[in-house]
Tab-separated table of C-alpha atoms in Angstrom:
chain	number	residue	atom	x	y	z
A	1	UNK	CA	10.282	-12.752	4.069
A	2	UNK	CA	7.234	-13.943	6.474
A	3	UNK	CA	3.721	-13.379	4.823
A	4	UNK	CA	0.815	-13.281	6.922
A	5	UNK	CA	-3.000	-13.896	5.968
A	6	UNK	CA	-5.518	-12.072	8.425
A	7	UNK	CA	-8.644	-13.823	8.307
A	8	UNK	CA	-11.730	-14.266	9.884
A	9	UNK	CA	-15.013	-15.041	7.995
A	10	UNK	CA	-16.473	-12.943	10.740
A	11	UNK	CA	-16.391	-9.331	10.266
A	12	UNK	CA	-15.965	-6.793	13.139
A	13	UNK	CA	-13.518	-9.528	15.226
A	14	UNK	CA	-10.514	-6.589	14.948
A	15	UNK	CA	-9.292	-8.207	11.361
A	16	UNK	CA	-8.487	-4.762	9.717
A	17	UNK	CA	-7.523	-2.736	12.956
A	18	UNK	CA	-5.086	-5.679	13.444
A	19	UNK	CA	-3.827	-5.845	10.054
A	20	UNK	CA	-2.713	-2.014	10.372
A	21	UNK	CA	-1.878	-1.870	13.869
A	22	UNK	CA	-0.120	-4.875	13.561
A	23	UNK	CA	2.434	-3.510	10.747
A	24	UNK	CA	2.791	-0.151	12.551
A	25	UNK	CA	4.271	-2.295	15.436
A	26	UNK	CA	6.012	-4.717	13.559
A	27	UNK	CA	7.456	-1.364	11.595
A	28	UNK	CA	8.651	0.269	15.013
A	29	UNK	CA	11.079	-2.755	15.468
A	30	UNK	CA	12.817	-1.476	12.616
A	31	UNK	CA	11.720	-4.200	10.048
A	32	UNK	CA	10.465	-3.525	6.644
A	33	UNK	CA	6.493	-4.044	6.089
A	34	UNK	CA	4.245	-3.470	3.523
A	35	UNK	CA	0.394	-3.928	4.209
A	36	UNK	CA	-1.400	-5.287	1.261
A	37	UNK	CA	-5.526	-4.308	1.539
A	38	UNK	CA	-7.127	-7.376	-0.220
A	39	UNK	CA	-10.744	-6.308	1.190
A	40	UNK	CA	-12.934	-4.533	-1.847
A	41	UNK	CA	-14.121	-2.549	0.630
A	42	UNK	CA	-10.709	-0.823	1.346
A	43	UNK	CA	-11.004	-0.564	4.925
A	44	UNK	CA	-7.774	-1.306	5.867
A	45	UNK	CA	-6.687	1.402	2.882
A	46	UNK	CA	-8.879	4.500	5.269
A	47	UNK	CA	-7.317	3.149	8.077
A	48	UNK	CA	-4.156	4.011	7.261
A	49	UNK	CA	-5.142	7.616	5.540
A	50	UNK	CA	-6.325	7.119	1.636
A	51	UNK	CA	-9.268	7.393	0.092
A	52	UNK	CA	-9.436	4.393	-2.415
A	53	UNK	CA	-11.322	6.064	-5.259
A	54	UNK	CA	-8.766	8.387	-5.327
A	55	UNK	CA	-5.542	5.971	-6.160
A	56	UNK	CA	-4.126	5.689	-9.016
A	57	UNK	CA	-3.031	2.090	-8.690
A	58	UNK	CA	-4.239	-0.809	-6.087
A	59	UNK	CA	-4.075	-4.216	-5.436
A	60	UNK	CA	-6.299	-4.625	-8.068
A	61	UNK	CA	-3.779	-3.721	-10.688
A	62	UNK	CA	-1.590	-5.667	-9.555
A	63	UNK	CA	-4.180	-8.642	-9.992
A	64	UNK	CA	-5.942	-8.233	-12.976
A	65	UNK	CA	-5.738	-10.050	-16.797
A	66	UNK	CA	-7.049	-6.634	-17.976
A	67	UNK	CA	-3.301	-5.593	-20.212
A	68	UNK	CA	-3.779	-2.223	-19.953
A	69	UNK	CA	-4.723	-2.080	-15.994
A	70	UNK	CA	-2.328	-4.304	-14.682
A	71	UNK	CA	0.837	-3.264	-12.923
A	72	UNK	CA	3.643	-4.611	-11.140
A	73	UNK	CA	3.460	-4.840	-6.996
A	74	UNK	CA	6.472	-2.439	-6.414
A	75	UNK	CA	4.026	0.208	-9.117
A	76	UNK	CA	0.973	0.073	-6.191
A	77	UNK	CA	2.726	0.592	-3.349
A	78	UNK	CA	2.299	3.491	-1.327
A	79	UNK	CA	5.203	4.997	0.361
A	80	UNK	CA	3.335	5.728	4.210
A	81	UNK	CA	4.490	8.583	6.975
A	82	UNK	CA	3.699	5.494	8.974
A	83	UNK	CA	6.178	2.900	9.278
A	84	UNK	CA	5.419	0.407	6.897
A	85	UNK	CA	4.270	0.853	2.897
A	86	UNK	CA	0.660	0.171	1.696
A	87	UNK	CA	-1.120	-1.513	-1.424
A	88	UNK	CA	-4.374	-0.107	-1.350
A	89	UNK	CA	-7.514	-1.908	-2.352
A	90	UNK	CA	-10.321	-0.076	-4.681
A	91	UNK	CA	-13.839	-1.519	-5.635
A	92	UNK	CA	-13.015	-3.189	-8.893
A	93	UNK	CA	-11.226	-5.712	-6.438
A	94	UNK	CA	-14.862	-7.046	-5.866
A	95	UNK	CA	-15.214	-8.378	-9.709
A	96	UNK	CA	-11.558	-9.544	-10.029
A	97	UNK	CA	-12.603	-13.517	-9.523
A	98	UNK	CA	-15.061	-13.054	-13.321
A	99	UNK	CA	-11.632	-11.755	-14.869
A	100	UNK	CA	-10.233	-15.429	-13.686
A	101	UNK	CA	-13.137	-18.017	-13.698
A	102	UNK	CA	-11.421	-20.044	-16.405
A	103	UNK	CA	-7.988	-19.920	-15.268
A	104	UNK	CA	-6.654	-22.658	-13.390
A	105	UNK	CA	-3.541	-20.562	-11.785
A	106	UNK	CA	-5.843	-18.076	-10.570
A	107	UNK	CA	-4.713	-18.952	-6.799
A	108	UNK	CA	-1.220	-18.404	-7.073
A	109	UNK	CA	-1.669	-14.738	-8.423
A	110	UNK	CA	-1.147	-12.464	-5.148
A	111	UNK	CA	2.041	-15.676	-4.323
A	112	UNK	CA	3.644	-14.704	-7.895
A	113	UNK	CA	3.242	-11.086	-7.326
A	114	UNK	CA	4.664	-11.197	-3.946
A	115	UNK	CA	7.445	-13.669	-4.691
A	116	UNK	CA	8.880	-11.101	-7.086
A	117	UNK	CA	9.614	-8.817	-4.475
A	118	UNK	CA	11.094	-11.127	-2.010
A	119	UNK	CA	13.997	-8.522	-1.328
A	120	UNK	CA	11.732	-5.176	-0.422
A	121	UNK	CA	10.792	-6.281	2.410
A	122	UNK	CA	10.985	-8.620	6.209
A	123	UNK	CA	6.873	-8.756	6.776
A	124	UNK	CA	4.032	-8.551	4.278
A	125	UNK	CA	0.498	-8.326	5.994
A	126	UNK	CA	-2.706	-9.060	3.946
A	127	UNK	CA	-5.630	-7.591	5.305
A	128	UNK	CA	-8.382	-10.285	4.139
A	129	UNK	CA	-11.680	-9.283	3.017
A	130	UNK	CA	-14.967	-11.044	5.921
A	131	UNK	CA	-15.321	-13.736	2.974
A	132	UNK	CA	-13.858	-17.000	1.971
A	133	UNK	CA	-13.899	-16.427	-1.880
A	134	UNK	CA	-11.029	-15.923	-4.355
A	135	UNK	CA	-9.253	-13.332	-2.432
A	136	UNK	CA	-8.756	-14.580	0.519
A	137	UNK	CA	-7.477	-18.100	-1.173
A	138	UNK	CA	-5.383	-16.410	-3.219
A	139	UNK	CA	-4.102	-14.884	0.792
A	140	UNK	CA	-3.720	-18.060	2.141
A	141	UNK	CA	-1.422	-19.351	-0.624
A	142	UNK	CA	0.437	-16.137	-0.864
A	143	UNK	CA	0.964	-16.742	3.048
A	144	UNK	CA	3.227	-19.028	5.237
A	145	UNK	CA	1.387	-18.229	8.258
A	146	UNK	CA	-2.268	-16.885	9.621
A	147	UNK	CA	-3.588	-14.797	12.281
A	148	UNK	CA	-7.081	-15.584	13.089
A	149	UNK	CA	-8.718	-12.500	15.101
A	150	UNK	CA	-11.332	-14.081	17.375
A	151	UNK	CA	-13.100	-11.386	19.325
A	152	UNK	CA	-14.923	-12.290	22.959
A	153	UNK	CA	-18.124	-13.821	20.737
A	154	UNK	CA	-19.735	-16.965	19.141
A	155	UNK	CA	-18.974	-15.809	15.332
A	156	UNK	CA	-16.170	-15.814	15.431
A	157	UNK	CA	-15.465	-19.214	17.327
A	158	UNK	CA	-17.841	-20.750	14.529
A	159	UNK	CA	-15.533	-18.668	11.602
A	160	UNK	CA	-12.230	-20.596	13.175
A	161	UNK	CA	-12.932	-23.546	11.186
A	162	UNK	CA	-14.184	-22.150	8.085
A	163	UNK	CA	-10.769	-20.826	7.906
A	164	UNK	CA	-9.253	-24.291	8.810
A	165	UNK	CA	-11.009	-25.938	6.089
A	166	UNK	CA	-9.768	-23.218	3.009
A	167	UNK	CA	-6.679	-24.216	4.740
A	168	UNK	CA	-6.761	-27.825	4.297
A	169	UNK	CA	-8.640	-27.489	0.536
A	170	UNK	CA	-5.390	-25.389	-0.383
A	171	UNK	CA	-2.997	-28.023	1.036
A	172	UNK	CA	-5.150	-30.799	-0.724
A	173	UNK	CA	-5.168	-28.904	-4.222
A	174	UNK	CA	-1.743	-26.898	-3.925
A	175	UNK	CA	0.652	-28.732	-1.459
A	176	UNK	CA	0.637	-25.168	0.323
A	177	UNK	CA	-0.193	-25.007	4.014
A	178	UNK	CA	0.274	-21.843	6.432
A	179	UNK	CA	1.374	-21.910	9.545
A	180	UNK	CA	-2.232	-21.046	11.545
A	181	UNK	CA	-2.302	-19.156	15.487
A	182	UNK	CA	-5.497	-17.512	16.859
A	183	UNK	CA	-5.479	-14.362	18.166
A	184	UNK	CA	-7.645	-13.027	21.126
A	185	UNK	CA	-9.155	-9.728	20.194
A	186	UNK	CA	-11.524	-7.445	22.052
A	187	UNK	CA	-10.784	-9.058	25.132
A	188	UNK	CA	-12.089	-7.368	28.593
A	189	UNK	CA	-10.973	-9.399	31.599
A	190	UNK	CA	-13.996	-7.755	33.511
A	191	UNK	CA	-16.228	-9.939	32.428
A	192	UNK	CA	-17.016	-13.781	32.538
A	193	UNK	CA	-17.462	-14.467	28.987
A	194	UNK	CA	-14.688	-13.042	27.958
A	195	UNK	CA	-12.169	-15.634	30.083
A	196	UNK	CA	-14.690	-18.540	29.231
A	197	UNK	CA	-13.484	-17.718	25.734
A	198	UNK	CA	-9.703	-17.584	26.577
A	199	UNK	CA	-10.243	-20.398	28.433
A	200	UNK	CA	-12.021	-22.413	25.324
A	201	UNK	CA	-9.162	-21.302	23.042
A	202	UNK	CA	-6.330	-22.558	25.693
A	203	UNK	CA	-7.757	-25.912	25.337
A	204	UNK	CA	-8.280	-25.830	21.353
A	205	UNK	CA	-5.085	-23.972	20.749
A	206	UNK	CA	-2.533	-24.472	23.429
A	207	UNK	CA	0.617	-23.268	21.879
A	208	UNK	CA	-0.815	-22.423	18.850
A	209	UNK	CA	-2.696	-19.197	20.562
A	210	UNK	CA	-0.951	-16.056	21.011
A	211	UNK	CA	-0.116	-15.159	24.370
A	212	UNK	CA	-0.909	-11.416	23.866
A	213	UNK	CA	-4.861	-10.905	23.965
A	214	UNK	CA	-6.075	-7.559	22.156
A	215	UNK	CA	-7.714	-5.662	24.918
A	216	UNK	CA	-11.062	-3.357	24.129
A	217	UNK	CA	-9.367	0.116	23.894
A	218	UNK	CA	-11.501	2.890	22.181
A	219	UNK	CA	-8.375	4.841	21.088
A	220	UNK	CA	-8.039	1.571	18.369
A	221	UNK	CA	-11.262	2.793	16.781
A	222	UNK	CA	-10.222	6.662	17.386
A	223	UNK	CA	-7.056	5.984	15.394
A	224	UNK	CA	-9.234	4.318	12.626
A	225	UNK	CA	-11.489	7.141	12.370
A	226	UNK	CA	-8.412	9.565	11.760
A	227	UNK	CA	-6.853	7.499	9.377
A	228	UNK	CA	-3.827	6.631	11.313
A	229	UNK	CA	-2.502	3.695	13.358
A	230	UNK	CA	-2.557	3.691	17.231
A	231	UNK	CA	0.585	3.760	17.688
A	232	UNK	CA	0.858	7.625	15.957
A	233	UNK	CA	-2.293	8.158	17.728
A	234	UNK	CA	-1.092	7.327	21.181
A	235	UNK	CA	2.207	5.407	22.066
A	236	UNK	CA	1.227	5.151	25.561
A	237	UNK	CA	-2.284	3.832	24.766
A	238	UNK	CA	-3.553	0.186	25.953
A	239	UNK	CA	-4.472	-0.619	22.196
A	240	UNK	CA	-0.658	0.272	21.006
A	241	UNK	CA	1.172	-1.382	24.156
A	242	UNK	CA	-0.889	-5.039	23.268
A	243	UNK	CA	-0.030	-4.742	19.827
A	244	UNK	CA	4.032	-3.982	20.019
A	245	UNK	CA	3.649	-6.784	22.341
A	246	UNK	CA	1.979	-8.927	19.677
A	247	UNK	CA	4.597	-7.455	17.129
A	248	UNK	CA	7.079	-9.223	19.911
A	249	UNK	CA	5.950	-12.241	20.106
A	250	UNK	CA	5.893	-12.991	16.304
A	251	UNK	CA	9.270	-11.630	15.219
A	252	UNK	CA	10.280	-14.150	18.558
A	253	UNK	CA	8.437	-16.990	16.526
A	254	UNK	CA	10.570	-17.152	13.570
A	255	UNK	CA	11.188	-20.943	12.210
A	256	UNK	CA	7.497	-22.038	13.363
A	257	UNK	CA	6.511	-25.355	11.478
A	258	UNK	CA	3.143	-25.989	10.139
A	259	UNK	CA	0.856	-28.112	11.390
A	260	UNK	CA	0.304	-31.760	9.924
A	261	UNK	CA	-3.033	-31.916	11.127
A	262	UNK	CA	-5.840	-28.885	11.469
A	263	UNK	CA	-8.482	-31.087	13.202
A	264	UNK	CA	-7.280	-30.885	16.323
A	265	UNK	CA	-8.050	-26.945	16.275
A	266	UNK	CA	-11.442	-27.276	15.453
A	267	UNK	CA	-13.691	-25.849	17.949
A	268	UNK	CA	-16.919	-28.649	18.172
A	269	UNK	CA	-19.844	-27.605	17.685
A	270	UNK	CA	-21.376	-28.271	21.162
A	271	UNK	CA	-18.620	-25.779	22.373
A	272	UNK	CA	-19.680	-22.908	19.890
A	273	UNK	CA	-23.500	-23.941	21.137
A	274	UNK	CA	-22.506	-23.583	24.175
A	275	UNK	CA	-20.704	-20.135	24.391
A	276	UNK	CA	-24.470	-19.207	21.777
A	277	UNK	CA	-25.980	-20.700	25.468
A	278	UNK	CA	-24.032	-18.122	27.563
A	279	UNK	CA	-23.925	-15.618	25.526
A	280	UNK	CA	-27.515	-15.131	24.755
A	281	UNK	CA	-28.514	-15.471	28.282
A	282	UNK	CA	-27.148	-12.239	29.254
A	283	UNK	CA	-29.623	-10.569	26.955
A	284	UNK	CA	-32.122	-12.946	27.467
A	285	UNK	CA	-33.430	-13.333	24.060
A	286	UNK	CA	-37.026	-14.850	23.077
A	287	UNK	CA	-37.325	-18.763	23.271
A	288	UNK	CA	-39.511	-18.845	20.396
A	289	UNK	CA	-36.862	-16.761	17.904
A	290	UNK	CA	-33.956	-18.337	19.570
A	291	UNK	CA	-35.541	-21.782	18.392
A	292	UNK	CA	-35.841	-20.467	14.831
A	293	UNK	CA	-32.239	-18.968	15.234
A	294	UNK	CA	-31.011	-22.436	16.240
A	295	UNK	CA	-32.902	-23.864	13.442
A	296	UNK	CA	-31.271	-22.314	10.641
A	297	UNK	CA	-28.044	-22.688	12.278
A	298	UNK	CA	-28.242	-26.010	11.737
A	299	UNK	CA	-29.104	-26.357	8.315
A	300	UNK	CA	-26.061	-23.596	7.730
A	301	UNK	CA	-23.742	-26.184	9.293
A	302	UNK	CA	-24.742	-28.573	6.947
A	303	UNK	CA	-24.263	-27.140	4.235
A	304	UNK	CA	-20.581	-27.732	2.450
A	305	UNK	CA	-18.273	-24.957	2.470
A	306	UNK	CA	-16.641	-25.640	-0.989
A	307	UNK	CA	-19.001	-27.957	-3.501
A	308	UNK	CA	-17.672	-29.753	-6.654
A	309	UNK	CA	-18.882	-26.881	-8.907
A	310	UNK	CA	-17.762	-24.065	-6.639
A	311	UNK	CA	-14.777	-21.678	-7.832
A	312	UNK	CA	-11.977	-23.235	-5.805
A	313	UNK	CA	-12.779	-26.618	-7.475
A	314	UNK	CA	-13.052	-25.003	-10.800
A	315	UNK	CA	-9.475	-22.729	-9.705
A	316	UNK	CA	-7.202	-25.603	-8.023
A	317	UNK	CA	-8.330	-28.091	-10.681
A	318	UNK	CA	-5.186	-30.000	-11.545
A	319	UNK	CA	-4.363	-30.436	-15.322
């Protein structure tokens, strides 16, 4: 069975329309897939046609300590018209980390539910929530591989190695580390930012960027609205076609290694500063706010991602 983390610090970079779309295509090949919604705010859940305060069971029950809430995976999964299965998310998901703040196999939760249902199915995909908290470590070590949307913008270049660095605090605590490719999303070859982009993720990712680019296709966000992937929304749409073709490419990548070192998929900073440069002159922003902008950018990059009193370290401790 492959698992696969979507994440993206950034939200808006096509995480959740990817997630779905992604196992309605991989579903049309005729493998098994069940979509697990790890956001709180259950937008991967709408997507695909529920309304999360109206399930009886979601990933959160699945998750919990709380005896007479919890559930096993194979009790929260939905059985979709779509071709793949669904764990919804709910609200509660949002408070799950107090339930394990003392609990040093907290991580390994979402893995150990997962890795009791090894047989069910060929692909799980975990929609992760815009946030590098509890959840979305608990997705990484639940996953051997993943898929970082990056849409045509600066966010989501500078989110790229946020995600690199849970990665290699996971591998450092847990001896756990996914298999990590970037994927282009909300790509429009009619403009110039766009392929300075693609070309600034050829050099930082070489083989370890999808070849398929997500193209901007409203029907993506029409099939989102009605609470159904694109693929039942239109077969013969743009959004559908690049994502069977993505849905190619991976079941094609079976038996990929991962990577012994991360740092050579950082992006540098003076390349994110520099698609900030070209980005913002398009709009042609204020000097004056774009100097306070740049400011507090930089104090924000100095800042740690993960401190010796932050949850992870308090989580991953080893005993």
């Amino acid at each position: 069975m492959k698992v696969i983390a979507i994440a993206n610090q950034k939200g808006g970079c096509g995480k959740t329309t990817t997630a779905v779309a992604l196992s309605a295509a991989l579903g049309h090949n005729g493998v098994r897939v069940l979509l697990i919604d790890l956001d709180p705010q259950a937008h991967a859940t709408a997507a695909a046609g529920y309304n999360s305060a109206k399930v009886s069971k979601s990933i959160y029950n699945v998750m919990t300590k709380v005896d007479n809430r919890s559930c096993e995976l194979g009790d929260a999964v939905l059985i979709m018209e779509e071709k793949f299965d669904l764990v919804p998310s709910c609200g509660l998901l949002s408070v799950i980390e107090q339930e394990f703040k003392d609990s040093p196999h907290a991580v390994s939760k979402l893995h150990n539910a997962i890795s009791s249902n090894l047989a069910a199915y060929d692909y799980v995909i975990i929609d992760c929530p815009p946030s590098l908290g509890f959840l979305t470590f608990n997705a990484l070590r639940a996953a051997n591989s993943v898929i970082i949307p990056i849409d045509m913008g600066y966010f989501s270049l500078m989110g790229v190695n946020k995600v690199l660095d849970m990665v290699e605090l996971l591998d450092s605590k847990t001896g756990h580390k996914p298999y990590v490719k970037a994927l282009a999303t909300m790509y429009d070859r009619r403009t110039t930012f766009s392929e300075e982009i693609i070309k600034s993720l050829k050099e930082r990712f070489k083989e370890n960027l999808f070849s398929t680019r997500i193209g901007v296709n409203v029907d993506l966000r029409k099939a989102s609205r009605d609470g159904i992937s694109v693929l039942r929304y239109d077969m013969s749409s743009s959004g559908a076609r690049d994502y069977l073709s993505l849905a190619d490419e991976i079941i094609e990548s079976q038996g990929e290694e991962p990577f012994e070192e991360l740092e050579s998929l950082r992006i540098p900073r003076e390349e994110i500063a520099h698609s900030l440069d070209e980005e913002e002159v398009e709009v042609k922003p204020s000097p004056t706010r774009m100097r306070t902008f740049f400011n507090r950018l930089s104090r924000i990059s100095r800042r740690p991602v993960f401190g010796k009193d932050s949850v992870f370290e308090t989580l991953t401790k080893k005993r």
